PDB file of C-alpha atoms and ligand atoms in Angstrom:
ATOM      1  CA  MET A   1       6.370  38.046  95.570  1.00  0.00           C
ATOM      2  CA  LEU A   2       4.223  35.556  96.730  1.00  0.00           C
ATOM      3  CA  PRO A   3       5.348  34.256 100.276  1.00  0.00           C
ATOM      4  CA  LEU A   4       5.051  30.369 100.305  1.00  0.00           C
ATOM      5  CA  ILE A   5       5.520  27.294 102.602  1.00  0.00           C
ATOM      6  CA  ILE A   6       5.514  23.897 101.371  1.00  0.00           C
ATOM      7  CA  ASP A   7       4.462  20.997 103.519  1.00  0.00           C
ATOM      8  CA  THR A   8       5.398  17.732 101.979  1.00  0.00           C
ATOM      9  CA  ASP A   9       6.103  13.956 101.970  1.00  0.00           C
ATOM     10  CA  PRO A  10       8.557  13.497  98.956  1.00  0.00           C
ATOM     11  CA  GLY A  11       7.589  11.569  96.893  1.00  0.00           C
ATOM     12  CA  VAL A  12       7.611  11.414  93.206  1.00  0.00           C
ATOM     13  CA  ASP A  13       5.302  14.071  92.648  1.00  0.00           C
ATOM     14  CA  ASP A  14       6.133  16.200  95.716  1.00  0.00           C
ATOM     15  CA  ALA A  15       9.480  16.315  93.783  1.00  0.00           C
ATOM     16  CA  PHE A  16       7.939  18.049  90.888  1.00  0.00           C
ATOM     17  CA  GLY A  17       5.998  20.395  93.230  1.00  0.00           C
ATOM     18  CA  LEU A  18       8.989  21.434  95.249  1.00  0.00           C
ATOM     19  CA  ALA A  19      10.997  22.084  92.126  1.00  0.00           C
ATOM     20  CA  LEU A  20       8.224  24.291  90.662  1.00  0.00           C
ATOM     21  CA  ALA A  21       8.011  26.216  93.853  1.00  0.00           C
ATOM     22  CA  ALA A  22      11.806  26.656  93.526  1.00  0.00           C
ATOM     23  CA  ALA A  23      12.047  27.516  89.998  1.00  0.00           C
ATOM     24  CA  GLY A  24      12.802  30.609  88.574  1.00  0.00           C
ATOM     25  CA  ALA A  25      13.004  32.718  91.736  1.00  0.00           C
ATOM     26  CA  LYS A  26       9.696  34.089  91.214  1.00  0.00           C
ATOM     27  CA  VAL A  27       8.246  32.570  94.283  1.00  0.00           C
ATOM     28  CA  ASP A  28       9.190  33.742  98.001  1.00  0.00           C
ATOM     29  CA  LEU A  29       9.677  30.040  99.125  1.00  0.00           C
ATOM     30  CA  ARG A  30      10.169  30.339 102.890  1.00  0.00           C
ATOM     31  CA  LEU A  31      10.243  26.941 104.481  1.00  0.00           C
ATOM     32  CA  VAL A  32       9.718  23.244 103.652  1.00  0.00           C
ATOM     33  CA  THR A  33       8.474  21.191 106.324  1.00  0.00           C
ATOM     34  CA  THR A  34       8.130  17.167 105.757  1.00  0.00           C
ATOM     35  CA  THR A  35       5.631  14.771 107.038  1.00  0.00           C
ATOM     36  CA  TYR A  36       5.517  10.744 106.712  1.00  0.00           C
ATOM     37  CA  GLY A  37       3.339   9.787 104.264  1.00  0.00           C
ATOM     38  CA  ASN A  38       4.667   8.180 100.847  1.00  0.00           C
ATOM     39  CA  VAL A  39       7.610   6.729 102.665  1.00  0.00           C
ATOM     40  CA  PRO A  40       8.346   7.070 106.381  1.00  0.00           C
ATOM     41  CA  GLY A  41       9.346  10.323 107.811  1.00  0.00           C
ATOM     42  CA  GLU A  42      12.985   9.921 107.830  1.00  0.00           C
ATOM     43  CA  ARG A  43      13.126   9.314 104.312  1.00  0.00           C
ATOM     44  CA  THR A  44      10.643  12.231 103.259  1.00  0.00           C
ATOM     45  CA  ALA A  45      13.087  14.520 104.834  1.00  0.00           C
ATOM     46  CA  GLY A  46      15.978  13.517 103.646  1.00  0.00           C
ATOM     47  CA  ASN A  47      14.179  13.380 100.228  1.00  0.00           C
ATOM     48  CA  ALA A  48      13.334  16.886 100.553  1.00  0.00           C
ATOM     49  CA  LEU A  49      16.914  17.860 101.184  1.00  0.00           C
ATOM     50  CA  ARG A  50      17.913  15.781  97.946  1.00  0.00           C
ATOM     51  CA  VAL A  51      15.405  17.523  95.862  1.00  0.00           C
ATOM     52  CA  LEU A  52      16.313  21.026  97.146  1.00  0.00           C
ATOM     53  CA  GLU A  53      19.823  20.395  96.631  1.00  0.00           C
ATOM     54  CA  MET A  54      19.127  19.402  93.028  1.00  0.00           C
ATOM     55  CA  CYS A  55      17.102  22.807  92.749  1.00  0.00           C
ATOM     56  CA  GLY A  56      20.153  24.806  94.050  1.00  0.00           C
ATOM     57  CA  CYS A  57      18.090  25.619  97.233  1.00  0.00           C
ATOM     58  CA  ALA A  58      21.184  25.365  99.528  1.00  0.00           C
ATOM     59  CA  GLU A  59      20.006  27.465 102.399  1.00  0.00           C
ATOM     60  CA  LEU A  60      16.116  27.121 102.401  1.00  0.00           C
ATOM     61  CA  PRO A  61      15.027  25.871 105.824  1.00  0.00           C
ATOM     62  CA  VAL A  62      13.729  22.137 105.992  1.00  0.00           C
ATOM     63  CA  ALA A  63      11.989  21.087 109.152  1.00  0.00           C
ATOM     64  CA  ARG A  64      10.865  17.624 109.943  1.00  0.00           C
ATOM     65  CA  GLY A  65       7.440  16.982 111.166  1.00  0.00           C
ATOM     66  CA  ALA A  66       4.864  14.232 111.961  1.00  0.00           C
ATOM     67  CA  ASP A  67       5.969  10.627 111.842  1.00  0.00           C
ATOM     68  CA  GLY A  68       2.501   9.264 112.013  1.00  0.00           C
ATOM     69  CA  PRO A  69      -1.155  10.328 112.152  1.00  0.00           C
ATOM     70  CA  LEU A  70      -2.827  12.137 115.051  1.00  0.00           C
ATOM     71  CA  ALA A  71      -4.807   8.795 115.832  1.00  0.00           C
ATOM     72  CA  GLY A  72      -1.980   6.509 115.358  1.00  0.00           C
ATOM     73  CA  HIS A  73      -3.627   3.809 113.340  1.00  0.00           C
ATOM     74  CA  SER A  74      -1.335   1.574 111.265  1.00  0.00           C
ATOM     75  CA  LEU A  75      -0.174   2.812 108.086  1.00  0.00           C
ATOM     76  CA  ARG A  76       0.343   1.669 104.493  1.00  0.00           C
ATOM     77  CA  ALA A  77       3.271   3.644 102.661  1.00  0.00           C
ATOM     78  CA  ALA A  78       2.888   4.212  98.997  1.00  0.00           C
ATOM     79  CA  GLU A  79       5.923   2.619  97.877  1.00  0.00           C
ATOM     80  CA  TYR A  80       4.383   1.086  95.110  1.00  0.00           C
ATOM     81  CA  VAL A  81       4.209   4.358  93.611  1.00  0.00           C
ATOM     82  CA  HIS A  82       7.283   6.141  94.621  1.00  0.00           C
ATOM     83  CA  GLY A  83       9.622   3.278  95.206  1.00  0.00           C
ATOM     84  CA  ARG A  84      11.329   2.240  98.526  1.00  0.00           C
ATOM     85  CA  ASP A  85      13.257   5.063  98.585  1.00  0.00           C
ATOM     86  CA  GLY A  86      10.299   7.484  97.803  1.00  0.00           C
ATOM     87  CA  LEU A  87      11.985   8.977  94.809  1.00  0.00           C
ATOM     88  CA  GLY A  88      11.737   6.498  92.038  1.00  0.00           C
ATOM     89  CA  GLY A  89      14.900   4.650  93.077  1.00  0.00           C
ATOM     90  CA  GLN A  90      17.004   7.921  92.564  1.00  0.00           C
ATOM     91  CA  ALA A  91      17.790   8.972  96.036  1.00  0.00           C
ATOM     92  CA  GLY A  92      20.798   7.174  96.287  1.00  0.00           C
ATOM     93  CA  ARG A  93      22.255   9.084  93.263  1.00  0.00           C
ATOM     94  CA  MET A  94      20.869  12.431  94.630  1.00  0.00           C
ATOM     95  CA  PRO A  95      23.638  14.114  96.986  1.00  0.00           C
ATOM     96  CA  LEU A  96      22.329  15.312 100.425  1.00  0.00           C
ATOM     97  CA  ARG A  97      22.154  18.776 101.078  1.00  0.00           C
ATOM     98  CA  ALA A  98      24.965  20.246 103.020  1.00  0.00           C
ATOM     99  CA  ARG A  99      22.757  22.204 105.376  1.00  0.00           C
ATOM    100  CA  PRO A 100      20.590  19.586 107.337  1.00  0.00           C
ATOM    101  CA  VAL A 101      16.880  19.623 108.625  1.00  0.00           C
ATOM    102  CA  GLU A 102      16.409  22.314 111.395  1.00  0.00           C
ATOM    103  CA  PRO A 103      16.999  21.292 115.082  1.00  0.00           C
ATOM    104  CA  ARG A 104      13.336  22.228 115.942  1.00  0.00           C
ATOM    105  CA  PRO A 105      10.338  20.192 115.100  1.00  0.00           C
ATOM    106  CA  ALA A 106       8.391  21.237 111.966  1.00  0.00           C
ATOM    107  CA  VAL A 107       5.413  22.904 113.603  1.00  0.00           C
ATOM    108  CA  GLU A 108       7.702  25.021 115.815  1.00  0.00           C
ATOM    109  CA  VAL A 109       9.421  26.316 112.754  1.00  0.00           C
ATOM    110  CA  LEU A 110       6.222  26.798 110.821  1.00  0.00           C
ATOM    111  CA  ALA A 111       4.596  28.736 113.897  1.00  0.00           C
ATOM    112  CA  GLY A 112       7.679  30.745 113.822  1.00  0.00           C
ATOM    113  CA  THR A 113       8.067  31.578 110.175  1.00  0.00           C
ATOM    114  CA  LEU A 114       4.044  32.413 110.014  1.00  0.00           C
ATOM    115  CA  LEU A 115       4.249  34.640 113.094  1.00  0.00           C
ATOM    116  CA  ALA A 116       7.366  36.582 111.404  1.00  0.00           C
ATOM    117  CA  SER A 117       5.781  37.135 108.254  1.00  0.00           C
ATOM    118  CA  ASP A 118       4.183  40.876 107.812  1.00  0.00           C
ATOM    119  CA  GLU A 119       1.770  39.398 105.235  1.00  0.00           C
ATOM    120  CA  PRO A 120      -0.474  36.405 104.888  1.00  0.00           C
ATOM    121  CA  VAL A 121       1.399  33.087 103.696  1.00  0.00           C
ATOM    122  CA  THR A 122       0.212  30.647 101.293  1.00  0.00           C
ATOM    123  CA  VAL A 123       0.730  27.146 102.461  1.00  0.00           C
ATOM    124  CA  VAL A 124       0.658  24.091 100.223  1.00  0.00           C
ATOM    125  CA  ALA A 125      -0.004  20.748 101.845  1.00  0.00           C
ATOM    126  CA  LEU A 126       0.977  17.791  99.603  1.00  0.00           C
ATOM    127  CA  GLY A 127       0.964  15.181 102.202  1.00  0.00           C
ATOM    128  CA  PRO A 128      -1.289  13.856 105.041  1.00  0.00           C
ATOM    129  CA  LEU A 129      -2.394  17.159 107.044  1.00  0.00           C
ATOM    130  CA  THR A 130      -1.063  16.048 110.358  1.00  0.00           C
ATOM    131  CA  ASN A 131       1.413  18.939 110.443  1.00  0.00           C
ATOM    132  CA  VAL A 132      -1.458  21.491 109.671  1.00  0.00           C
ATOM    133  CA  ALA A 133      -3.817  20.073 112.098  1.00  0.00           C
ATOM    134  CA  THR A 134      -1.220  20.222 114.925  1.00  0.00           C
ATOM    135  CA  LEU A 135      -0.278  23.729 114.048  1.00  0.00           C
ATOM    136  CA  LEU A 136      -4.024  24.897 114.570  1.00  0.00           C
ATOM    137  CA  ALA A 137      -4.138  23.031 117.734  1.00  0.00           C
ATOM    138  CA  GLU A 138      -0.840  24.126 119.391  1.00  0.00           C
ATOM    139  CA  HIS A 139      -0.448  27.478 117.231  1.00  0.00           C
ATOM    140  CA  PRO A 140      -3.837  28.961 116.446  1.00  0.00           C
ATOM    141  CA  GLU A 141      -2.507  32.656 116.396  1.00  0.00           C
ATOM    142  CA  ALA A 142       0.267  31.267 113.888  1.00  0.00           C
ATOM    143  CA  ALA A 143      -2.294  29.234 111.812  1.00  0.00           C
ATOM    144  CA  GLY A 144      -4.323  32.619 111.574  1.00  0.00           C
ATOM    145  CA  ARG A 145      -1.183  34.082 109.507  1.00  0.00           C
ATOM    146  CA  ILE A 146      -2.118  31.401 106.663  1.00  0.00           C
ATOM    147  CA  GLY A 147      -3.559  33.305 103.859  1.00  0.00           C
ATOM    148  CA  ARG A 148      -4.608  30.445 101.665  1.00  0.00           C
ATOM    149  CA  LEU A 149      -4.004  26.808 102.401  1.00  0.00           C
ATOM    150  CA  VAL A 150      -3.888  24.594  99.017  1.00  0.00           C
ATOM    151  CA  VAL A 151      -4.347  21.003  99.459  1.00  0.00           C
ATOM    152  CA  MET A 152      -3.610  18.122  97.312  1.00  0.00           C
ATOM    153  CA  GLY A 153      -6.096  15.697  98.356  1.00  0.00           C
ATOM    154  CA  GLY A 154      -9.554  14.092  98.221  1.00  0.00           C
ATOM    155  CA  GLY A 155     -11.594  12.493  95.328  1.00  0.00           C
ATOM    156  CA  PHE A 156     -15.399  12.864  94.788  1.00  0.00           C
ATOM    157  CA  ARG A 157     -15.757  10.247  92.253  1.00  0.00           C
ATOM    158  CA  GLY A 158     -13.765   7.467  94.438  1.00  0.00           C
ATOM    159  CA  GLY A 159     -10.117   7.274  95.977  1.00  0.00           C
ATOM    160  CA  ASN A 160      -6.949   5.695  94.865  1.00  0.00           C
ATOM    161  CA  VAL A 161      -5.749   4.309  98.000  1.00  0.00           C
ATOM    162  CA  THR A 162      -9.062   2.427  98.732  1.00  0.00           C
ATOM    163  CA  ALA A 163     -12.238   2.547  96.740  1.00  0.00           C
ATOM    164  CA  SER A 164     -13.462   5.545  98.662  1.00  0.00           C
ATOM    165  CA  ALA A 165     -10.102   7.450 100.005  1.00  0.00           C
ATOM    166  CA  GLU A 166      -7.400   9.516  98.394  1.00  0.00           C
ATOM    167  CA  PHE A 167      -4.025   8.845  99.899  1.00  0.00           C
ATOM    168  CA  ASN A 168      -3.229  12.204 101.551  1.00  0.00           C
ATOM    169  CA  ILE A 169      -6.578  12.119 103.447  1.00  0.00           C
ATOM    170  CA  TRP A 170      -6.667   8.518 103.955  1.00  0.00           C
ATOM    171  CA  CYS A 171      -3.316   8.653 105.909  1.00  0.00           C
ATOM    172  CA  ASP A 172      -4.702  10.932 108.654  1.00  0.00           C
ATOM    173  CA  PRO A 173      -8.565  11.276 108.261  1.00  0.00           C
ATOM    174  CA  GLU A 174      -9.018  13.069 111.984  1.00  0.00           C
ATOM    175  CA  ALA A 175      -6.468  15.783 110.813  1.00  0.00           C
ATOM    176  CA  ALA A 176      -7.847  16.231 107.552  1.00  0.00           C
ATOM    177  CA  ARG A 177     -11.190  16.666 109.114  1.00  0.00           C
ATOM    178  CA  ARG A 178      -9.912  19.422 111.439  1.00  0.00           C
ATOM    179  CA  VAL A 179      -8.222  21.050 108.767  1.00  0.00           C
ATOM    180  CA  ILE A 180     -10.833  21.081 105.924  1.00  0.00           C
ATOM    181  CA  VAL A 181     -13.755  20.988 107.829  1.00  0.00           C
ATOM    182  CA  ARG A 182     -13.431  22.159 111.376  1.00  0.00           C
ATOM    183  CA  SER A 183     -11.022  25.256 110.796  1.00  0.00           C
ATOM    184  CA  ASP A 184     -11.643  28.444 109.443  1.00  0.00           C
ATOM    185  CA  LEU A 185      -8.586  28.623 107.113  1.00  0.00           C
ATOM    186  CA  ALA A 186      -9.188  29.313 103.518  1.00  0.00           C
ATOM    187  CA  VAL A 187      -8.820  25.930 102.116  1.00  0.00           C
ATOM    188  CA  THR A 188      -8.614  25.154  98.296  1.00  0.00           C
ATOM    189  CA  LEU A 189      -8.926  21.553  97.781  1.00  0.00           C
ATOM    190  CA  VAL A 190      -7.144  20.025  94.643  1.00  0.00           C
ATOM    191  CA  PRO A 191      -8.717  16.725  94.318  1.00  0.00           C
ATOM    192  CA  LEU A 192      -7.885  13.432  92.199  1.00  0.00           C
ATOM    193  CA  ASP A 193     -11.035  14.163  90.027  1.00  0.00           C
ATOM    194  CA  LEU A 194      -8.877  17.284  88.553  1.00  0.00           C
ATOM    195  CA  THR A 195      -5.335  15.927  88.879  1.00  0.00           C
ATOM    196  CA  HIS A 196      -6.069  13.170  86.803  1.00  0.00           C
ATOM    197  CA  ARG A 197      -7.411  15.204  84.224  1.00  0.00           C
ATOM    198  CA  ALA A 198      -3.919  17.043  84.357  1.00  0.00           C
ATOM    199  CA  GLY A 199      -1.486  14.004  83.041  1.00  0.00           C
ATOM    200  CA  VAL A 200       1.556  14.691  80.997  1.00  0.00           C
ATOM    201  CA  SER A 201       2.722  13.229  77.934  1.00  0.00           C
ATOM    202  CA  GLU A 202       5.962  12.084  76.933  1.00  0.00           C
ATOM    203  CA  GLU A 203       6.370  14.915  74.727  1.00  0.00           C
ATOM    204  CA  TRP A 204       6.044  17.196  77.601  1.00  0.00           C
ATOM    205  CA  MET A 205       8.511  15.401  79.677  1.00  0.00           C
ATOM    206  CA  ALA A 206      11.015  15.536  76.805  1.00  0.00           C
ATOM    207  CA  ALA A 207      10.514  19.187  76.709  1.00  0.00           C
ATOM    208  CA  LEU A 208      10.956  19.469  80.614  1.00  0.00           C
ATOM    209  CA  VAL A 209      14.287  17.528  80.224  1.00  0.00           C
ATOM    210  CA  ALA A 210      15.298  20.251  77.459  1.00  0.00           C
ATOM    211  CA  THR A 211      14.845  22.918  80.226  1.00  0.00           C
ATOM    212  CA  GLY A 212      18.041  21.746  81.982  1.00  0.00           C
ATOM    213  CA  ALA A 213      19.328  19.536  84.778  1.00  0.00           C
ATOM    214  CA  VAL A 214      16.448  19.958  87.086  1.00  0.00           C
ATOM    215  CA  GLY A 215      14.105  18.722  84.473  1.00  0.00           C
ATOM    216  CA  GLU A 216      16.245  15.847  83.601  1.00  0.00           C
ATOM    217  CA  GLY A 217      16.398  15.002  87.427  1.00  0.00           C
ATOM    218  CA  LEU A 218      12.798  14.955  87.681  1.00  0.00           C
ATOM    219  CA  SER A 219      12.426  13.002  84.471  1.00  0.00           C
ATOM    220  CA  ARG A 220      14.808  10.139  86.082  1.00  0.00           C
ATOM    221  CA  ILE A 221      12.902  10.268  89.415  1.00  0.00           C
ATOM    222  CA  ALA A 222       9.574   9.583  87.371  1.00  0.00           C
ATOM    223  CA  ALA A 223      10.970   7.398  84.800  1.00  0.00           C
ATOM    224  CA  GLY A 224       9.522   4.085  86.897  1.00  0.00           C
ATOM    225  CA  ASN A 225       6.005   5.758  86.835  1.00  0.00           C
ATOM    226  CA  TRP A 226       5.025   5.544  83.101  1.00  0.00           C
ATOM    227  CA  ALA A 227       4.375   1.844  83.206  1.00  0.00           C
ATOM    228  CA  MET A 228       2.257   1.837  85.949  1.00  0.00           C
ATOM    229  CA  TYR A 229       0.434   4.780  84.777  1.00  0.00           C
ATOM    230  CA  GLU A 230      -0.300   3.219  81.376  1.00  0.00           C
ATOM    231  CA  ARG A 231      -1.657  -0.004  82.940  1.00  0.00           C
ATOM    232  CA  MET A 232      -4.172   2.202  85.067  1.00  0.00           C
ATOM    233  CA  LEU A 233      -5.252   4.713  82.422  1.00  0.00           C
ATOM    234  CA  GLY A 234      -4.612   2.588  79.426  1.00  0.00           C
ATOM    235  CA  GLU A 235      -2.773   5.375  77.771  1.00  0.00           C
ATOM    236  CA  ARG A 236       0.951   6.766  78.251  1.00  0.00           C
ATOM    237  CA  ARG A 237       0.439   9.551  80.569  1.00  0.00           C
ATOM    238  CA  LEU A 238       1.873  10.599  83.828  1.00  0.00           C
ATOM    239  CA  ILE A 239      -0.142  11.816  86.856  1.00  0.00           C
ATOM    240  CA  ILE A 240       1.719  14.320  88.777  1.00  0.00           C
ATOM    241  CA  HIS A 241      -0.678  15.357  91.764  1.00  0.00           C
ATOM    242  CA  ASP A 242       1.308  17.526  93.667  1.00  0.00           C
ATOM    243  CA  LEU A 243       2.918  19.698  90.821  1.00  0.00           C
ATOM    244  CA  VAL A 244      -0.913  20.616  89.993  1.00  0.00           C
ATOM    245  CA  ALA A 245      -1.720  21.938  93.597  1.00  0.00           C
ATOM    246  CA  VAL A 246       1.713  23.798  93.719  1.00  0.00           C
ATOM    247  CA  ALA A 247       0.878  25.298  90.259  1.00  0.00           C
ATOM    248  CA  GLU A 248      -2.503  26.527  91.893  1.00  0.00           C
ATOM    249  CA  ALA A 249      -0.478  28.156  94.817  1.00  0.00           C
ATOM    250  CA  VAL A 250       2.001  29.790  92.046  1.00  0.00           C
ATOM    251  CA  TRP A 251      -0.661  31.089  89.749  1.00  0.00           C
ATOM    252  CA  PRO A 252      -3.433  31.625  92.062  1.00  0.00           C
ATOM    253  CA  GLY A 253      -6.829  30.974  90.093  1.00  0.00           C
ATOM    254  CA  ILE A 254      -5.506  28.593  87.347  1.00  0.00           C
ATOM    255  CA  LEU A 255      -7.723  26.055  88.247  1.00  0.00           C
ATOM    256  CA  ARG A 256     -11.024  27.438  88.446  1.00  0.00           C
ATOM    257  CA  PRO A 257     -12.654  26.738  91.671  1.00  0.00           C
ATOM    258  CA  GLU A 258     -16.113  25.691  92.775  1.00  0.00           C
ATOM    259  CA  ARG A 259     -17.577  26.307  96.045  1.00  0.00           C
ATOM    260  CA  VAL A 260     -18.630  22.842  97.588  1.00  0.00           C
ATOM    261  CA  TRP A 261     -19.693  21.659 100.849  1.00  0.00           C
ATOM    262  CA  VAL A 262     -17.338  19.176 101.893  1.00  0.00           C
ATOM    263  CA  ASP A 263     -17.001  16.527 104.601  1.00  0.00           C
ATOM    264  CA  VAL A 264     -14.440  13.915 105.557  1.00  0.00           C
ATOM    265  CA  GLU A 265     -15.322  10.617 107.019  1.00  0.00           C
ATOM    266  CA  ASP A 266     -13.113   9.768 109.954  1.00  0.00           C
ATOM    267  CA  GLY A 267     -14.954   6.752 111.001  1.00  0.00           C
ATOM    268  CA  HIS A 268     -13.513   3.344 110.787  1.00  0.00           C
ATOM    269  CA  GLY A 269     -15.835   1.641 108.289  1.00  0.00           C
ATOM    270  CA  PRO A 270     -14.826   1.176 104.616  1.00  0.00           C
ATOM    271  CA  ALA A 271     -15.088   4.675 103.699  1.00  0.00           C
ATOM    272  CA  ARG A 272     -12.683   6.082 106.258  1.00  0.00           C
ATOM    273  CA  GLY A 273     -10.611   8.876 104.631  1.00  0.00           C
ATOM    274  CA  ALA A 274     -13.366   9.613 101.967  1.00  0.00           C
ATOM    275  CA  THR A 275     -14.165  13.063 101.115  1.00  0.00           C
ATOM    276  CA  LEU A 276     -17.852  13.759 100.374  1.00  0.00           C
ATOM    277  CA  ALA A 277     -19.451  16.791  98.433  1.00  0.00           C
ATOM    278  CA  ASP A 278     -22.852  17.822  99.204  1.00  0.00           C
ATOM    279  CA  ARG A 279     -24.308  19.223  96.231  1.00  0.00           C
ATOM    280  CA  ARG A 280     -27.902  18.703  96.876  1.00  0.00           C
ATOM    281  CA  ARG A 281     -30.005  21.453  96.052  1.00  0.00           C
ATOM    282  CA  TYR A 282     -32.948  20.387  98.217  1.00  0.00           C
ATOM    283  CA  ARG A 283     -32.619  19.173 101.735  1.00  0.00           C
ATOM    284  CA  GLN A 284     -34.081  18.897 105.089  1.00  0.00           C
ATOM    285  CA  GLY A 285     -31.699  20.297 108.131  1.00  0.00           C
ATOM    286  CA  PRO A 286     -28.567  21.990 107.820  1.00  0.00           C
ATOM    287  CA  ARG A 287     -25.576  20.624 105.723  1.00  0.00           C
ATOM    288  CA  GLU A 288     -22.642  18.685 107.167  1.00  0.00           C
ATOM    289  CA  GLY A 289     -19.127  19.828 106.694  1.00  0.00           C
ATOM    290  CA  ARG A 290     -18.026  23.116 105.356  1.00  0.00           C
ATOM    291  CA  GLU A 291     -17.939  25.505 102.166  1.00  0.00           C
ATOM    292  CA  ILE A 292     -14.641  25.527 100.515  1.00  0.00           C
ATOM    293  CA  ASP A 293     -13.248  25.907  97.097  1.00  0.00           C
ATOM    294  CA  VAL A 294     -12.701  22.847  95.072  1.00  0.00           C
ATOM    295  CA  ALA A 295     -10.324  23.103  92.014  1.00  0.00           C
ATOM    296  CA  ALA A 296     -13.027  21.941  89.422  1.00  0.00           C
ATOM    297  CA  ASP A 297     -11.785  23.031  86.021  1.00  0.00           C
ATOM    298  CA  PHE A 298      -8.568  24.293  84.222  1.00  0.00           C
ATOM    299  CA  ASP A 299      -6.921  24.630  80.667  1.00  0.00           C
ATOM    300  CA  ALA A 300      -4.559  21.766  80.475  1.00  0.00           C
ATOM    301  CA  ALA A 301      -2.413  23.223  77.696  1.00  0.00           C
ATOM    302  CA  ASP A 302      -1.908  26.326  79.393  1.00  0.00           C
ATOM    303  CA  LEU A 303      -1.191  24.698  82.812  1.00  0.00           C
ATOM    304  CA  HIS A 304       1.528  22.471  81.068  1.00  0.00           C
ATOM    305  CA  GLU A 305       2.798  25.092  78.940  1.00  0.00           C
ATOM    306  CA  ARG A 306       3.201  27.643  81.906  1.00  0.00           C
ATOM    307  CA  ILE A 307       5.048  24.993  84.164  1.00  0.00           C
ATOM    308  CA  LEU A 308       7.667  24.275  81.413  1.00  0.00           C
ATOM    309  CA  ALA A 309       7.981  28.275  80.963  1.00  0.00           C
ATOM    310  CA  ARG A 310       8.923  28.312  84.465  1.00  0.00           C
ATOM    311  CA  PHE A 311      11.424  25.530  84.488  1.00  0.00           C
ATOM    312  CA  GLY A 312      12.946  27.462  81.418  1.00  0.00           C
ATOM    313  CA  ASP A 313      13.485  30.406  83.746  1.00  0.00           C
ATOM    314  CA  ARG A 314      16.029  29.455  85.938  1.00  0.00           C
TER     315      ARG A 314
HETATM  316  C1  LIG B   1      -1.043  11.944  96.671  1.00  0.00           C
HETATM  317  O1  LIG B   1      -0.869  10.973  97.506  1.00  0.00           O
HETATM  318  C2  LIG B   1       0.489  10.801  97.293  1.00  0.00           C
HETATM  319  O2  LIG B   1       1.120   9.418  97.034  1.00  0.00           O
HETATM  320  C3  LIG B   1       1.066  11.687  96.213  1.00  0.00           C
HETATM  321  O3  LIG B   1       2.362  12.305  96.770  1.00  0.00           O
HETATM  322  C4  LIG B   1       0.114  12.754  96.232  1.00  0.00           C
HETATM  323  O4  LIG B   1       0.338  13.816  97.292  1.00  0.00           O
HETATM  324  C5  LIG B   1      -2.129  11.383  95.608  1.00  0.00           C
HETATM  325  O5  LIG B   1      -3.174  10.800  96.215  1.00  0.00           O
HETATM  326 CA1  LIG B   2       2.457  14.042  98.191  1.00  0.00          CA
END
């Protein structure tokens, strides 16, 4: 079974990603670490406990991590997408799990879990990359146990939080650059360019609800997003970014990758947090950045069906 760790900032779409990893007992989900991002860190940690309670994961360790970016610039949360509580207004109706967050900080628990594994572990990062960058700096030998790092982040045709930056990268561009460009981790980036093509229909959501209580709970969490996406896309579809990244971790290769030279802008101009792809065939001098896998193509019907089948499995 695939050993998996999720680093997350729940978050409506994070909740879907967590639930997919927890569904059907086919994945060996070993740890969830949380980070600030969509809402502040104290809320994302509580939200992870709520979502895992809904999914029946009473004992899975949850450790709370970074409360802000490495370089400490001021933050804008994404409450306009995820609601003030981060779970589309549903948090108050979702009981907190009895087992609380671990007493030790996320990066320490993450390092311990990685070192205790006798096989390489897939880590999926669904929020700002601050925790992963800190792991690289403080526990490089543990980071060496990461077999694969799947990152939901970036956008090569523009961003969502600014004209050029995607939210997760924009939250902590210094961390993103260290992880994506300056490390030797086997990174697969799942950018907006792809997640925007993987939006789900109302029929799909109805089918998810029909799989049971978790599907119903997820549908309630996402209910407030339909109108926003309809305004944005001009059609009634819901973009669930983090679910797509977790799907790639659960079914490696379901998103066809392209090898791309990628860099991250960590300067303080208008392109802060942008991801750049160098696809030049002819150039002078060396390339900037690092060649990594970028999820580029997929079969949407297959992806959507597999996810429904996995939720139906429980
Ligand atoms: C990413 O930003 C967050 O708001 C979502 O949870 C997702 O991880 C999309 O840009
Ligand atoms: Ca997220």
